[in-house]
Tab-separated table of C-alpha atoms in Angstrom:
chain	number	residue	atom	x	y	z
S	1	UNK	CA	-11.638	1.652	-30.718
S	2	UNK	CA	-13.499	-1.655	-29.524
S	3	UNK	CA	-11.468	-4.574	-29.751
S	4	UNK	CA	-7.869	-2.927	-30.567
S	5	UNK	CA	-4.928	-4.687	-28.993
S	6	UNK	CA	-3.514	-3.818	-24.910
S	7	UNK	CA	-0.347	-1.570	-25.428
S	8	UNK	CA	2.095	-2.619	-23.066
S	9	UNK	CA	1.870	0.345	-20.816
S	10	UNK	CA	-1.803	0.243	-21.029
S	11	UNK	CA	-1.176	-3.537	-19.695
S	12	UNK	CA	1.145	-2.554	-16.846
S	13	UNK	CA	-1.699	0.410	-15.433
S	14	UNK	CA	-3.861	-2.582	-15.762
S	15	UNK	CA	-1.888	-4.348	-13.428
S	16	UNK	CA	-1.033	-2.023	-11.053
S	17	UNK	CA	-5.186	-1.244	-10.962
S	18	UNK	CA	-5.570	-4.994	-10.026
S	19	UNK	CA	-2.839	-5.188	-7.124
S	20	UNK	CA	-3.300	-1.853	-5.770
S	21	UNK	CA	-7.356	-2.882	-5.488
S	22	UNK	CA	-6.262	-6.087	-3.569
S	23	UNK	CA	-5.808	-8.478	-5.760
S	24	UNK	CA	-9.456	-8.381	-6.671
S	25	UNK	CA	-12.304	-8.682	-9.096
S	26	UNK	CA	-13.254	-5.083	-9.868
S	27	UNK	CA	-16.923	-4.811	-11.154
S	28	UNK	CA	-17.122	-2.308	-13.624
S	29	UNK	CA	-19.695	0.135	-12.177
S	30	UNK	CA	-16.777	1.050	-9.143
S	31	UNK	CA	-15.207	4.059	-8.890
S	32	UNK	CA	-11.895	2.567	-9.222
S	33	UNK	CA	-12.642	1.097	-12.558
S	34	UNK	CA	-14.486	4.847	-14.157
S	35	UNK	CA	-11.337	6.370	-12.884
S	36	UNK	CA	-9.093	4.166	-14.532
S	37	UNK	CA	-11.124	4.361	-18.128
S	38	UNK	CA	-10.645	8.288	-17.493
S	39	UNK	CA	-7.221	8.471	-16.873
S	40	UNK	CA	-6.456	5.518	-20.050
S	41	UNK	CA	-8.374	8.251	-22.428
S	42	UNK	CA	-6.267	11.541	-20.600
S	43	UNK	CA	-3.068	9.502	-21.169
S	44	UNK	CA	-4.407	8.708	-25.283
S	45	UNK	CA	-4.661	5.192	-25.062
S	46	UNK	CA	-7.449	3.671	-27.232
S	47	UNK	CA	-10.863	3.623	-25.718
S	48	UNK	CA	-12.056	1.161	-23.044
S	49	UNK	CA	-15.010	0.331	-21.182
S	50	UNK	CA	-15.625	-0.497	-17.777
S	51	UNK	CA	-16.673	-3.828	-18.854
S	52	UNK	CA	-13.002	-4.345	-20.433
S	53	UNK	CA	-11.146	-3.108	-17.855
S	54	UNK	CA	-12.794	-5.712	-15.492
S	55	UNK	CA	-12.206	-8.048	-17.759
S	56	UNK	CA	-8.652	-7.130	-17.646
S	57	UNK	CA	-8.730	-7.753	-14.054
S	58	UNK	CA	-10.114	-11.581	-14.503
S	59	UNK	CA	-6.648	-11.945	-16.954
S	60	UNK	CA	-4.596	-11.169	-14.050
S	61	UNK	CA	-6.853	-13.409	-11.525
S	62	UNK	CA	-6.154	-16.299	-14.138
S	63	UNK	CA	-2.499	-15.810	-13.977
S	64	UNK	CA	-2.641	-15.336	-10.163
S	65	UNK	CA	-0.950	-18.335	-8.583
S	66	UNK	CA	-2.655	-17.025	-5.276
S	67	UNK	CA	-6.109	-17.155	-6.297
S	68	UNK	CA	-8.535	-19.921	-6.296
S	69	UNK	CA	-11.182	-18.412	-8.364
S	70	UNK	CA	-11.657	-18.681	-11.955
S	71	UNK	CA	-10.364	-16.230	-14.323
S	72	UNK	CA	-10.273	-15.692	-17.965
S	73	UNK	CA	-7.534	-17.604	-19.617
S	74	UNK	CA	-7.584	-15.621	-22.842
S	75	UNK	CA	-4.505	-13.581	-22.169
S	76	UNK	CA	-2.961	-10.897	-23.983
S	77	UNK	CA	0.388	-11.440	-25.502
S	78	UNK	CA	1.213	-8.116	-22.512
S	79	UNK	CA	-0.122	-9.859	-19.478
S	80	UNK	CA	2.392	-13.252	-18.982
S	81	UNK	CA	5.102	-11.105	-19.451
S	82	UNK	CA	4.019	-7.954	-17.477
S	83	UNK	CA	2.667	-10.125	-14.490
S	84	UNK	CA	6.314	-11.960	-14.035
S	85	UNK	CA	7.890	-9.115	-14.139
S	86	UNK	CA	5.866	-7.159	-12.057
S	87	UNK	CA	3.787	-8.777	-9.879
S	88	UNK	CA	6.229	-9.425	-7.415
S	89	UNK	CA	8.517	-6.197	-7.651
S	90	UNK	CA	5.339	-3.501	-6.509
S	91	UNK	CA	8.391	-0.723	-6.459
S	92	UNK	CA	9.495	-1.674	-10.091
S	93	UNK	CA	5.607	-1.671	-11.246
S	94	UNK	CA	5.058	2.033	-9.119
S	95	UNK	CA	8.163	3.046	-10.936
S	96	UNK	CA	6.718	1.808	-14.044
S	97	UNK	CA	3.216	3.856	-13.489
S	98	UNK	CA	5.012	7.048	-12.653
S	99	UNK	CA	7.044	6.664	-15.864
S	100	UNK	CA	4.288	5.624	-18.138
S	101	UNK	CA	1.890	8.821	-16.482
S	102	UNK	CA	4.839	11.153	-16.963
S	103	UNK	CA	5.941	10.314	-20.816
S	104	UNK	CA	2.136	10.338	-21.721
C-alpha cells in the first residue's frame, strides 16, 4: 500500500541496502534497488517502489555525517534510531538482516 509507514525491519534492510551499495545514491532503475523491492514483497512487507526505496536511500544520505550531498530530511520515526545503532556496528546490522530474513 502507497504511503503506509517503514516497519522497523523494513527500515534496517533499508539500511543495510544503502551501506552495503557504498554509501550511495541508488537510482531506482538498478538492479540492486528491483532486487530489494522483490525480496521486501517475498518477506510480506507492504509494497514499495523503486522510486521509494531510493528515496529511502536519500534519508540515510541526510543522516550521513560523512556525506556532503543533500539528502531528504523528512525522516521516518525508524531511520534516527536505526542509523545510530547501526551504522557503525556493520556485524550487529548483518546480524540484524539474517534475523529479520529468517523470522519472515
Amino acid at each position: 500500500m502507497a504511503g503506509e509507514r517503514w516497519h522497523k525491519d523494513e527500515t534496517i534492510l533499508a539500511l543495510h541496502l544503502y551501506i552495503s551499495n557504498g554509501r550511495r545514491y541508488l537510482k531506482p532503475e538498478l538492479p540492486e534497488v528491483t532486487s530489494h523491492v522483490a525480496m521486501l514483497g517475498s518477506l510480506g512487507f507492504p509494497d514499495r517502489s523503486a522510486d521509494t526505496i531510493s528515496l529511502k536511500m536519500k534519508n540515510f544520505i541526510w543522516l550521513d555525517p560523512g556525506k556532503s550531498e543533500k539528502g531528504l530530511s523528512h525522516v521516518g520515526p525508524h531511520d534516527a534510531e536505526i542509523w545510530k545503532v547501526y551504522s557503525a556496528s556493520p556485524d550487529a546490522l548483518k546480524r540484524e538482516v539474517t534475523r529479520i530474513k529468517k523470522a519472515e
